[in-house]
Amino acid sequence: MRLKIVIAVFALVWVVLLVRIYQLTIKSNAYYETLATQNIVKKEWILPVRGEILDRQGKPLAINKIGFKILVDSNLGQKKSRPKLLRAINEIKKDFEDVNATRLLKRYLKAYSPYRHEPITLVRFVPYEKMLPHFTELTRKPHLKIEPTTKRYYPYGPMTAHIVGYVGKANEKDMANDTVTSLTRIAGKSGLEKYYNKFLEGEPGYKKVKVSAFNEQIAVLETLPPKEDRNIKLHLDMQLQEFISKLFKSQNRSGAVVVMRTDGAIISAGSYPAFNPNEFVSGISRSEWKKIIENLNHPFTNKLIHGLYPPGSVIKPGVALAFVDSKKVSPYTKFYCNGAIELGKHKFRCWKSIGHKKTDMIKAIRESCDVYFYKGSLLAGIDKIAMELRKMGFGKKSGIDLPNEFIGAIPDKSWKISKYGQPWYQGETLNSAIGQGYTLTTPMQIARYTALLATGYLPTPQVAASLADKPILPRVEDVLALREKRVLPLVRRAMYEVCNHPKGTAYWTLHDAKVKVAGKTGTAQVIGIPQEEKKRMKEKELAYYHRSHAWLTTYAPYKNPQYVITILVEHGGHGGSAAGPMVKAIYNWLFDHGYFKKR
């Protein structure tokens, strides 16, 4: 028995030895061979050049400025090498006085690791013309390395800030599953730069090089070029964009404007005031950021898709279509307006205190009679009105190629229960029917809805015209019911009279434009009017931030709709007087520049 145990132990020892010999001589061979290959073959990424963004004529809106970055050898982080590191930093400081030596030292030590072999970037960008006088001298300095690089630049600054957007330092979320962003540490942060980030940044290339034990390149074994220069061409016309920016600036207005073809192509769009995107590319200072966020006119907010406003009376043509589709109100139904309607203990006023007398649909839209819409809404009901307005693009994203679009709110009974856990009241139906109360929309939704009224089809707004010369086709939806389509010509007639009938709310500013315009004005209250107030104060008598927002949404030519112009003037008071002159100026500009062509 003892002999068997000894033999078993002896056999077990030999088995263990043989297994270990196999691991060391055969199985581990592949592992150590791979390590050895990695020691002599190095893969270097070739970063792609970010694509440019161009307007319809090819004018650059986002480009890459050529410059250089300054790097320092990675083996100077230990205390014994610190004097060499400080001398290298002082050499940089000597030629570029605006750099902060203390900050460069902190940047180096943060990136330093005894296992790192690649040089550490200390100065991320020096413009070409600024580096040129010092280039030869710096390349001769020990431990310094100069490499070409690019930096994003926006030639038009604030004029395109909310459309083009900007790039900035990437965060962990940006870098997740994105090779290029994780290498460049740069990502689109807003606008088209963010929406089309994957396309613009391209795909990286690489080269495999054979290196010596001292990390010196011996030979290039394989090269794969990057996929780069993926340019985007827009529908945007920068001449028009400049013209509109000057309009808003000259009148010291804040708000938003959309100029769009009826198929959805955006030829100009702006949110005012704006910010300078170039300040964000390398990192904005705290003082500049504070200045932006403390501005009460919110220059950092893209009001085109993030500004939520009561639509006021511009919603009335859509509400009128909902009335007709409910079968409770016909286009020829007349309601009597004596200046107000009482519901319970509350009085709901019309903007015209003496009333509009007998009013049908065309007159109600033309003269913006509130009482007509109060009475019609009680017959149609809020659920029907909300359902029809959602069909017209409200309460949902427009689908524009800009990131993080807001949806607004189109309230009904279930919406209020879901949001507030409260029942719906009839008075809220009256407020909703004239675009007040809980109703919130964006300027882009209003522009899209106006194109629907003009053509009968709901377009998807589109800023980009082509990606790498591949055109993006327009998209439109057929959303209206047959009954609504039949009454649409009457709605258009009413909108024509808004701008061309002496009693129309935009007559005095638009009747003599160079093209025949149809549209709808709107005044969206910022504060409620107390019931005890018998006579409302004039807008100019109110404190500025208590004044109503002014809307004017239009299309032209009336008989052959080609373009939509929607303007929101924050705290502008009345749509006709505040936005009308700007809308007229834009249509005249379009006419003078050959935009209105027979087709």
Coordinates of C-alpha atoms in Angstrom, one line a residue:
M1 CA 0.0 0.0 0.0
R2 CA 2.8 2.4 0.9
L3 CA 4.5 1.6 -2.4
K4 CA 1.3 2.5 -4.3
I5 CA 1.2 5.9 -2.4
V6 CA 4.8 6.6 -3.2
I7 CA 4.3 5.7 -6.9
A8 CA 1.1 7.9 -7.0
V9 CA 2.9 10.9 -5.5
F10 CA 5.9 10.4 -7.8
A11 CA 3.5 10.2 -10.9
L12 CA 1.6 13.4 -9.7
V13 CA 4.9 15.3 -9.4
W14 CA 5.9 14.3 -12.9
V15 CA 2.5 15.3 -14.3
V16 CA 2.7 18.7 -12.7
L17 CA 6.3 19.2 -14.1
L18 CA 5.2 18.1 -17.6
V19 CA 2.2 20.5 -17.6
R20 CA 4.4 23.3 -16.4
I21 CA 7.0 22.5 -19.1
Y22 CA 4.2 22.5 -21.7
Q23 CA 3.0 25.9 -20.5
L24 CA 6.5 27.5 -20.5
T25 CA 7.8 26.0 -23.8
I26 CA 4.7 25.7 -26.0
K27 CA 1.6 27.5 -24.8
S28 CA 3.3 30.6 -23.5
N29 CA 5.3 30.9 -26.7
A30 CA 2.4 32.5 -28.6
Y31 CA 1.8 35.0 -25.7
Y32 CA 5.5 36.1 -25.4
E33 CA 5.8 36.2 -29.2
T34 CA 2.8 38.6 -29.3
L35 CA 4.5 40.7 -26.6
A36 CA 7.7 40.7 -28.5
T37 CA 5.9 41.8 -31.7
Q38 CA 4.3 44.6 -29.8
N39 CA 7.7 45.7 -28.6
I40 CA 9.0 46.0 -32.2
V41 CA 5.8 47.0 -34.1
K42 CA 3.9 50.1 -33.0
K43 CA 0.5 51.2 -34.3
E44 CA 0.1 55.0 -34.7
W45 CA -3.3 56.5 -35.3
I46 CA -3.7 59.0 -38.2
L47 CA -6.4 61.4 -37.2
P48 CA -8.9 62.6 -39.8
V49 CA -9.4 66.3 -40.6
R50 CA -12.9 67.4 -39.5
G51 CA -15.2 68.2 -42.3
E52 CA -16.1 71.8 -43.1
I53 CA -19.6 73.3 -43.0
L54 CA -20.5 75.5 -46.0
D55 CA -23.5 77.7 -46.9
R56 CA -25.4 77.3 -50.2
Q57 CA -22.8 79.3 -52.1
G58 CA -19.9 77.5 -50.6
K59 CA -19.0 80.1 -48.0
P60 CA -17.2 78.5 -45.1
L61 CA -19.2 78.6 -41.8
A62 CA -17.0 76.1 -39.8
I63 CA -13.4 75.6 -40.9
N64 CA -10.1 74.2 -39.5
K65 CA -7.4 76.8 -38.8
I66 CA -3.9 75.4 -39.3
G67 CA -1.4 75.8 -36.5
F68 CA 1.0 73.8 -34.3
K69 CA 1.0 72.2 -30.9
I70 CA 4.0 72.1 -28.5
L71 CA 4.9 68.8 -26.9
V72 CA 7.5 67.8 -24.2
D73 CA 9.3 64.5 -23.8
S74 CA 7.4 62.1 -21.5
N75 CA 10.4 61.2 -19.3
L76 CA 10.8 64.4 -17.3
G77 CA 8.3 63.9 -14.6
Q78 CA 10.6 62.5 -11.9
K79 CA 12.2 64.9 -9.4
K80 CA 15.7 64.4 -10.7
S81 CA 14.5 65.4 -14.2
R82 CA 12.4 68.4 -13.0
P83 CA 15.1 71.1 -13.9
K84 CA 15.1 69.9 -17.5
L85 CA 11.3 70.1 -17.5
L86 CA 11.3 73.6 -16.1
R87 CA 13.9 74.7 -18.7
A88 CA 11.7 73.3 -21.5
I89 CA 8.7 75.2 -20.1
N90 CA 10.7 78.4 -19.8
E91 CA 11.8 78.1 -23.5
I92 CA 8.1 78.0 -24.4
K93 CA 7.3 81.0 -22.1
K94 CA 10.2 83.0 -23.6
D95 CA 8.7 82.9 -27.1
F96 CA 5.0 83.0 -26.1
E97 CA 4.5 85.4 -23.2
D98 CA 0.8 84.8 -22.9
V99 CA 1.2 81.2 -21.8
N100 CA 1.0 80.4 -18.1
A101 CA 4.1 78.5 -17.0
T102 CA 2.5 77.2 -13.8
R103 CA -0.5 75.9 -15.7
L104 CA 1.8 74.1 -18.2
L105 CA 3.7 72.4 -15.3
K106 CA 0.4 71.2 -13.8
R107 CA -0.8 70.0 -17.2
Y108 CA 2.5 68.0 -17.6
L109 CA 2.4 66.4 -14.2
K110 CA -1.2 65.4 -14.6
A111 CA -0.5 63.6 -17.8
Y112 CA 2.9 62.1 -16.7
S113 CA 3.3 58.4 -16.1
P114 CA 6.5 56.3 -15.9
Y115 CA 4.9 53.9 -18.4
R116 CA 4.1 56.6 -20.9
H117 CA 6.3 56.9 -24.0
E118 CA 4.5 59.4 -26.2
P119 CA 5.3 63.1 -25.7
I120 CA 2.9 65.2 -23.6
T121 CA 1.1 68.1 -25.2
L122 CA 1.6 71.3 -23.3
V123 CA 0.3 74.0 -25.7
R124 CA -2.6 72.7 -27.7
F125 CA -2.7 75.3 -30.4
V126 CA -0.4 78.1 -31.7
P127 CA -1.6 79.9 -34.9
Y128 CA 0.6 79.3 -37.9
E129 CA 1.6 82.9 -38.3
K130 CA 2.5 83.2 -34.6
M131 CA 4.7 80.0 -34.6
L132 CA 6.5 80.8 -37.8
P133 CA 9.1 83.2 -36.4
H134 CA 10.0 80.7 -33.6
F135 CA 9.6 77.3 -35.4
T136 CA 13.3 76.7 -36.3
E137 CA 14.6 77.7 -32.9
L138 CA 12.1 75.7 -30.9
T139 CA 12.7 72.5 -32.9
R140 CA 16.4 72.6 -31.9
K141 CA 15.6 72.9 -28.2
P142 CA 16.1 69.6 -26.2
H143 CA 13.0 67.8 -25.1
L144 CA 10.6 70.0 -27.2
K145 CA 8.6 68.8 -30.2
I146 CA 6.5 70.8 -32.6
E147 CA 3.7 69.1 -34.5
P148 CA 1.1 70.5 -36.9
T149 CA -2.5 70.6 -35.7
T150 CA -5.8 72.3 -36.4
K151 CA -8.4 74.3 -34.4
R152 CA -12.1 74.8 -35.3
Y153 CA -13.0 78.3 -36.3
Y154 CA -16.3 79.9 -37.1
P155 CA -15.8 82.9 -39.5
Y156 CA -19.3 84.4 -38.9
G157 CA -19.2 84.0 -35.1
P158 CA -22.6 84.8 -33.4
M159 CA -24.4 85.0 -36.8
T160 CA -24.5 81.2 -37.1
A161 CA -23.9 80.2 -33.5
H162 CA -27.3 78.5 -32.9
I163 CA -27.4 76.7 -36.3
V164 CA -23.7 75.6 -36.8
G165 CA -23.0 75.2 -33.1
Y166 CA -19.5 74.6 -31.8
V167 CA -17.0 71.9 -30.8
G168 CA -15.5 71.6 -27.4
K169 CA -13.6 69.3 -25.0
A170 CA -15.1 65.8 -25.1
N171 CA -16.5 64.2 -21.9
E172 CA -16.8 60.5 -21.0
K173 CA -20.2 60.2 -22.7
D174 CA -18.9 61.8 -25.9
M175 CA -15.9 59.4 -26.0
A176 CA -17.9 56.2 -25.3
N177 CA -17.9 54.0 -28.5
D178 CA -16.4 56.8 -30.6
T179 CA -12.8 56.1 -31.6
V180 CA -12.1 59.5 -33.2
T181 CA -13.5 61.5 -30.3
S182 CA -11.5 59.4 -27.8
L183 CA -8.4 60.2 -29.8
T184 CA -9.0 63.9 -30.5
R185 CA -10.8 64.6 -27.2
I186 CA -12.9 67.0 -29.3
A187 CA -16.7 66.6 -30.0
G188 CA -19.6 68.6 -31.3
K189 CA -21.4 70.3 -28.4
S190 CA -24.3 72.0 -30.1
G191 CA -26.0 72.7 -33.5
L192 CA -25.0 70.9 -36.6
E193 CA -21.6 70.2 -35.1
K194 CA -23.3 67.9 -32.6
Y195 CA -26.0 66.5 -34.8
Y196 CA -23.6 65.5 -37.5
N197 CA -20.6 64.9 -35.3
K198 CA -20.0 61.3 -36.4
F199 CA -20.1 62.3 -40.1
L200 CA -17.9 65.4 -39.7
E201 CA -15.2 63.8 -37.7
G202 CA -14.6 61.0 -40.3
E203 CA -12.8 57.8 -39.5
P204 CA -9.2 57.4 -38.3
G205 CA -6.4 55.8 -40.3
Y206 CA -3.2 54.3 -39.0
K207 CA 0.3 53.2 -39.8
K208 CA 2.2 50.3 -38.3
V209 CA 5.9 51.0 -37.8
K210 CA 8.8 48.9 -36.8
V211 CA 10.7 50.5 -33.9
S212 CA 14.0 49.8 -32.1
A213 CA 14.5 49.1 -28.4
F214 CA 15.0 52.9 -28.1
N215 CA 11.5 53.5 -29.7
E216 CA 13.1 54.8 -32.9
Q217 CA 11.3 54.2 -36.1
I218 CA 13.0 51.6 -38.4
A219 CA 10.4 51.0 -41.1
V220 CA 6.7 51.6 -42.0
L221 CA 5.0 48.2 -42.4
E222 CA 1.5 49.2 -43.2
T223 CA -0.5 52.4 -43.8
L224 CA -4.3 53.0 -44.0
P225 CA -5.3 56.6 -44.8
P226 CA -8.1 58.2 -42.8
K227 CA -11.5 59.0 -44.2
E228 CA -11.7 62.7 -43.8
D229 CA -12.9 66.1 -45.2
R230 CA -16.5 65.1 -45.1
N231 CA -18.1 68.5 -45.8
I232 CA -21.7 69.5 -45.2
K233 CA -23.4 72.0 -47.5
L234 CA -26.4 73.9 -46.1
H235 CA -29.5 75.5 -47.6
L236 CA -28.5 78.5 -45.6
D237 CA -27.8 81.8 -47.4
M238 CA -25.2 83.8 -45.5
Q239 CA -26.1 87.0 -47.2
L240 CA -29.6 86.7 -45.9
Q241 CA -28.4 85.6 -42.5
E242 CA -26.2 88.7 -42.2
F243 CA -29.1 90.9 -43.4
I244 CA -31.5 89.5 -40.7
S245 CA -28.9 89.6 -38.0
K246 CA -28.4 93.3 -38.7
L247 CA -32.2 93.8 -38.6
F248 CA -32.5 92.4 -35.1
K249 CA -29.4 94.2 -33.9
S250 CA -30.4 97.6 -35.3
Q251 CA -33.7 97.4 -33.5
N252 CA -32.2 95.9 -30.4
R253 CA -34.6 93.0 -30.5
S254 CA -34.4 89.5 -28.9
G255 CA -36.3 86.6 -30.4
A256 CA -36.1 84.2 -33.3
V257 CA -36.6 84.0 -37.0
V258 CA -37.1 81.2 -39.5
V259 CA -37.0 81.6 -43.3
M260 CA -37.9 78.3 -44.9
R261 CA -38.9 77.0 -48.2
T262 CA -42.4 75.4 -48.1
D263 CA -40.7 72.0 -48.6
G264 CA -38.8 72.5 -45.3
A265 CA -35.4 73.8 -46.6
I266 CA -34.1 76.3 -44.0
I267 CA -32.5 79.2 -45.9
S268 CA -32.0 81.4 -42.8
A269 CA -32.6 81.0 -39.1
G270 CA -31.5 82.8 -36.1
S271 CA -31.9 83.1 -32.3
Y272 CA -31.1 86.6 -30.9
P273 CA -29.0 87.6 -29.1
A274 CA -26.4 85.0 -29.8
F275 CA -23.0 84.1 -28.4
N276 CA -19.6 83.8 -30.1
P277 CA -18.9 80.0 -30.6
N278 CA -15.1 80.6 -31.1
E279 CA -14.9 81.3 -27.3
F280 CA -15.9 77.8 -26.5
V281 CA -13.5 75.9 -28.8
S282 CA -10.6 76.1 -26.4
G283 CA -12.6 76.6 -23.3
I284 CA -14.4 79.8 -22.2
S285 CA -13.3 81.8 -19.2
R286 CA -15.5 81.9 -16.1
S287 CA -16.0 85.6 -16.4
E288 CA -17.2 85.3 -20.0
W289 CA -19.5 82.4 -19.1
K290 CA -21.0 84.3 -16.2
K291 CA -21.6 87.2 -18.6
I292 CA -23.6 84.9 -21.0
I293 CA -25.7 83.1 -18.4
E294 CA -26.6 86.3 -16.5
N295 CA -27.9 88.0 -19.7
L296 CA -31.7 88.2 -19.2
N297 CA -32.2 87.8 -23.0
H298 CA -30.6 84.3 -22.8
P299 CA -28.0 84.4 -25.7
F300 CA -27.0 80.8 -25.0
T301 CA -30.5 79.4 -25.5
N302 CA -31.4 78.3 -29.1
K303 CA -34.9 79.9 -29.2
L304 CA -35.6 78.3 -32.5
I305 CA -36.0 74.8 -31.0
H306 CA -35.5 75.4 -27.2
G307 CA -37.6 78.5 -26.7
L308 CA -41.1 77.6 -25.5
Y309 CA -43.7 80.3 -25.9
P310 CA -47.5 80.6 -25.9
P311 CA -48.3 80.9 -29.6
G312 CA -51.1 83.4 -29.1
S313 CA -53.3 84.1 -32.1
V314 CA -51.0 82.5 -34.7
I315 CA -52.6 79.2 -33.6
K316 CA -56.1 80.4 -34.6
P317 CA -56.1 79.1 -38.2
G318 CA -55.2 75.6 -37.0
V319 CA -57.9 75.9 -34.3
A320 CA -60.4 77.0 -37.0
L321 CA -59.6 73.8 -39.0
A322 CA -60.2 71.8 -35.8
F323 CA -63.6 73.4 -35.4
V324 CA -64.6 72.4 -39.0
D325 CA -63.4 68.9 -38.5
S326 CA -65.4 68.5 -35.4
K327 CA -68.6 69.2 -37.4
K328 CA -69.8 71.5 -34.7
V329 CA -68.8 74.7 -36.4
S330 CA -68.8 75.4 -40.2
P331 CA -66.7 78.0 -41.9
Y332 CA -69.8 80.1 -42.3
T333 CA -71.0 79.9 -38.7
K334 CA -71.3 83.4 -37.1
F335 CA -70.7 84.2 -33.5
Y336 CA -71.5 87.5 -32.0
C337 CA -68.6 89.3 -30.3
N338 CA -69.4 92.1 -27.9
G339 CA -65.9 92.3 -26.5
A340 CA -66.1 89.5 -23.9
I341 CA -67.6 86.2 -22.8
E342 CA -68.6 85.2 -19.3
L343 CA -68.1 81.7 -18.0
G344 CA -69.0 81.2 -14.4
K345 CA -67.5 84.1 -12.4
H346 CA -64.9 84.8 -14.9
K347 CA -64.9 87.2 -17.9
F348 CA -62.8 86.2 -20.9
R349 CA -62.0 89.3 -22.9
C350 CA -61.5 89.9 -26.6
W351 CA -58.5 92.1 -27.4
K352 CA -61.0 94.6 -29.0
S353 CA -63.0 95.9 -26.0
I354 CA -66.0 97.1 -28.2
G355 CA -66.2 93.7 -29.9
H356 CA -66.3 92.6 -33.5
K357 CA -70.1 92.1 -33.8
K358 CA -71.2 89.2 -36.1
T359 CA -68.1 87.2 -37.0
D360 CA -67.5 84.2 -39.2
M361 CA -64.2 82.3 -39.7
I362 CA -62.6 84.5 -42.3
K363 CA -63.3 87.7 -40.3
A364 CA -62.2 86.0 -37.0
I365 CA -58.8 85.1 -38.5
R366 CA -58.4 88.4 -40.3
E367 CA -59.2 90.6 -37.3
S368 CA -58.1 88.0 -34.7
C369 CA -61.4 87.9 -32.8
D370 CA -61.0 86.0 -29.5
V371 CA -64.7 85.6 -28.7
Y372 CA -65.2 83.7 -32.0
F373 CA -62.6 81.1 -30.8
Y374 CA -63.9 81.1 -27.2
K375 CA -67.4 80.2 -28.4
G376 CA -66.2 77.7 -31.1
S377 CA -64.0 75.9 -28.6
L378 CA -66.9 75.2 -26.2
L379 CA -68.6 73.4 -29.1
A380 CA -65.6 71.5 -30.5
G381 CA -64.1 70.6 -27.1
I382 CA -60.5 70.6 -26.0
D383 CA -59.7 67.0 -26.9
K384 CA -60.7 67.5 -30.5
I385 CA -58.7 70.8 -30.8
A386 CA -55.6 69.2 -29.2
M387 CA -55.8 66.1 -31.4
E388 CA -55.9 68.3 -34.6
L389 CA -53.1 70.6 -33.5
R390 CA -50.9 67.6 -32.8
K391 CA -51.5 66.4 -36.3
M392 CA -50.3 69.8 -37.5
G393 CA -46.9 69.3 -35.8
F394 CA -47.5 70.7 -32.3
G395 CA -46.6 68.9 -29.1
K396 CA -43.9 66.9 -31.0
K397 CA -40.5 67.3 -32.5
S398 CA -40.4 68.9 -35.9
G399 CA -37.6 66.5 -37.0
I400 CA -35.1 69.3 -37.8
D401 CA -31.4 68.3 -38.0
L402 CA -30.5 70.1 -34.8
P403 CA -30.0 68.3 -31.4
N404 CA -32.2 68.1 -28.3
E405 CA -35.3 69.7 -29.8
F406 CA -38.1 70.5 -27.3
I407 CA -41.6 69.3 -28.0
G408 CA -43.7 72.0 -26.2
A409 CA -47.2 71.3 -24.9
I410 CA -50.6 70.9 -26.4
P411 CA -52.9 70.3 -23.4
D412 CA -56.1 68.3 -23.2
K413 CA -58.0 66.5 -20.4
S414 CA -55.7 63.5 -20.2
W415 CA -52.5 65.7 -20.4
K416 CA -53.6 67.7 -17.3
I417 CA -54.5 64.6 -15.3
S418 CA -51.1 63.1 -16.2
K419 CA -49.1 66.2 -15.5
Y420 CA -50.9 67.8 -12.5
G421 CA -53.4 65.1 -11.4
Q422 CA -56.2 67.7 -11.7
P423 CA -59.4 67.8 -13.8
W424 CA -59.8 70.0 -16.9
Y425 CA -61.9 73.2 -16.6
Q426 CA -63.9 74.9 -19.4
G427 CA -62.1 78.1 -18.9
E428 CA -58.9 76.4 -19.8
T429 CA -60.4 75.4 -23.1
L430 CA -61.1 79.0 -23.9
N431 CA -57.5 80.0 -23.1
S432 CA -56.1 77.1 -25.2
A433 CA -58.3 78.1 -28.2
I434 CA -56.4 81.5 -28.4
G435 CA -52.9 80.0 -27.9
Q436 CA -52.6 80.8 -24.2
G437 CA -52.9 78.8 -20.9
Y438 CA -50.8 75.7 -20.9
T439 CA -50.1 75.8 -24.7
L440 CA -46.4 76.1 -25.5
T441 CA -44.7 76.0 -28.9
T442 CA -41.3 76.7 -30.5
P443 CA -40.7 79.1 -33.5
M444 CA -39.7 76.1 -35.6
Q445 CA -43.0 74.4 -35.0
I446 CA -44.9 77.5 -36.0
A447 CA -42.9 77.8 -39.2
R448 CA -43.6 74.2 -40.1
Y449 CA -47.3 74.6 -39.3
T450 CA -47.4 77.7 -41.5
A451 CA -46.0 75.7 -44.4
L452 CA -48.8 73.2 -43.9
L453 CA -51.4 76.0 -44.1
A454 CA -49.8 77.3 -47.3
T455 CA -49.5 73.9 -49.1
G456 CA -51.6 71.3 -47.4
Y457 CA -48.5 69.3 -46.5
L458 CA -46.4 69.2 -43.3
P459 CA -42.7 69.4 -44.1
T460 CA -39.7 68.3 -42.0
P461 CA -37.4 71.3 -41.6
Q462 CA -33.9 70.6 -42.9
V463 CA -30.7 72.8 -42.5
A464 CA -28.3 70.5 -44.4
A465 CA -28.7 70.3 -48.2
S466 CA -26.1 67.6 -48.8
L467 CA -23.6 65.4 -47.0
A468 CA -20.3 65.0 -48.9
D469 CA -22.2 66.0 -52.1
K470 CA -25.0 63.6 -51.5
P471 CA -28.3 65.6 -51.6
I472 CA -30.8 65.2 -48.8
L473 CA -34.3 64.9 -50.3
P474 CA -37.2 66.9 -48.7
R475 CA -39.7 65.1 -46.6
V476 CA -43.4 66.1 -46.4
E477 CA -46.4 64.4 -44.8
D478 CA -50.1 64.4 -45.8
V479 CA -51.8 64.9 -42.4
L480 CA -55.0 66.8 -43.0
A481 CA -58.4 65.2 -43.2
L482 CA -60.5 65.7 -46.4
R483 CA -62.9 68.1 -44.6
E484 CA -59.9 70.2 -43.5
K485 CA -58.4 70.3 -47.0
R486 CA -61.7 71.5 -48.4
V487 CA -61.8 74.5 -46.0
L488 CA -58.1 75.2 -46.3
P489 CA -58.6 77.7 -49.2
L490 CA -60.9 79.8 -46.9
V491 CA -58.2 79.8 -44.2
R492 CA -55.7 80.9 -46.7
R493 CA -58.0 83.7 -47.9
A494 CA -58.4 84.8 -44.3
M495 CA -54.6 84.9 -43.9
Y496 CA -54.3 86.9 -47.1
E497 CA -56.7 89.4 -45.7
V498 CA -54.6 89.6 -42.5
C499 CA -51.9 91.2 -44.6
N500 CA -53.9 92.9 -47.4
H501 CA -57.4 93.9 -46.1
P502 CA -57.6 97.4 -44.4
K503 CA -59.0 95.7 -41.2
G504 CA -56.3 93.0 -41.2
T505 CA -54.0 93.0 -38.2
A506 CA -50.8 93.1 -40.4
Y507 CA -52.2 95.4 -43.2
W508 CA -50.3 98.5 -42.4
T509 CA -46.9 96.8 -42.5
L510 CA -47.3 94.2 -45.2
H511 CA -49.9 95.3 -47.8
D512 CA -47.2 97.0 -49.9
A513 CA -44.5 94.3 -49.8
K514 CA -43.0 93.4 -53.2
V515 CA -44.8 90.1 -53.1
K516 CA -48.3 89.3 -51.9
V517 CA -48.1 87.9 -48.4
A518 CA -50.5 85.8 -46.3
G519 CA -50.0 85.4 -42.6
K520 CA -51.2 85.6 -39.0
T521 CA -50.2 87.9 -36.2
G522 CA -50.1 86.9 -32.6
T523 CA -49.7 88.5 -29.2
A524 CA -48.7 86.0 -26.4
Q525 CA -49.2 87.3 -22.9
V526 CA -46.3 86.9 -20.5
I527 CA -48.4 87.7 -17.4
G528 CA -52.1 87.2 -16.7
I529 CA -54.6 90.1 -16.5
P530 CA -56.4 90.3 -13.2
Q531 CA -60.2 90.0 -13.4
E532 CA -60.7 93.3 -11.5
E533 CA -58.7 95.2 -14.1
K534 CA -61.3 96.9 -16.3
K535 CA -59.0 98.4 -18.9
R536 CA -55.8 96.7 -19.9
M537 CA -52.6 98.7 -19.8
K538 CA -50.9 99.4 -23.2
E539 CA -47.9 97.2 -23.9
K540 CA -45.5 100.1 -23.9
E541 CA -46.8 101.1 -20.4
L542 CA -45.8 97.7 -19.0
A543 CA -42.3 96.9 -17.6
Y544 CA -40.2 95.5 -20.5
Y545 CA -40.1 91.8 -19.3
H546 CA -43.9 92.0 -18.6
R547 CA -44.7 92.9 -22.2
S548 CA -46.3 90.3 -24.5
H549 CA -44.2 88.4 -27.0
A550 CA -45.0 89.4 -30.6
W551 CA -45.6 86.7 -33.3
L552 CA -45.9 87.1 -37.1
T553 CA -45.9 84.0 -39.3
T554 CA -46.4 84.3 -43.0
Y555 CA -46.0 82.7 -46.4
A556 CA -45.6 84.1 -49.9
P557 CA -46.5 84.5 -52.7
Y558 CA -50.1 84.0 -51.7
K559 CA -51.2 82.2 -54.9
N560 CA -48.0 80.2 -55.3
P561 CA -46.5 79.6 -51.9
Q562 CA -42.7 79.2 -52.0
Y563 CA -41.4 80.6 -48.7
V564 CA -42.4 80.8 -45.0
I565 CA -41.2 83.6 -42.7
T566 CA -41.9 83.3 -39.0
I567 CA -40.7 85.9 -36.5
L568 CA -41.0 86.0 -32.7
V569 CA -40.0 89.2 -31.0
E570 CA -39.7 88.7 -27.3
H571 CA -41.6 91.3 -25.3
G572 CA -42.4 93.1 -28.6
G573 CA -46.0 93.7 -27.9
H574 CA -48.1 93.3 -31.1
G575 CA -47.0 91.0 -33.9
G576 CA -48.0 93.4 -36.7
S577 CA -46.1 96.4 -35.5
A578 CA -43.1 94.7 -33.9
A579 CA -42.4 91.9 -36.4
G580 CA -44.2 93.3 -39.5
P581 CA -41.5 95.7 -40.7
M582 CA -38.8 93.0 -40.4
V583 CA -41.0 90.4 -42.3
K584 CA -41.6 93.0 -45.0
A585 CA -37.8 93.8 -45.3
I586 CA -37.0 90.1 -45.6
Y587 CA -39.6 89.4 -48.3
N588 CA -38.3 92.5 -50.2
W589 CA -34.7 91.2 -49.9
L590 CA -35.8 87.8 -51.2
F591 CA -37.6 89.4 -54.1
D592 CA -34.6 91.6 -55.0
H593 CA -32.2 88.6 -54.9
G594 CA -34.3 86.5 -57.3
Y595 CA -35.8 84.0 -54.9
F596 CA -39.3 84.3 -56.2
K597 CA -39.3 82.5 -59.5
K598 CA -42.3 81.3 -61.6
R599 CA -42.7 77.5 -61.4

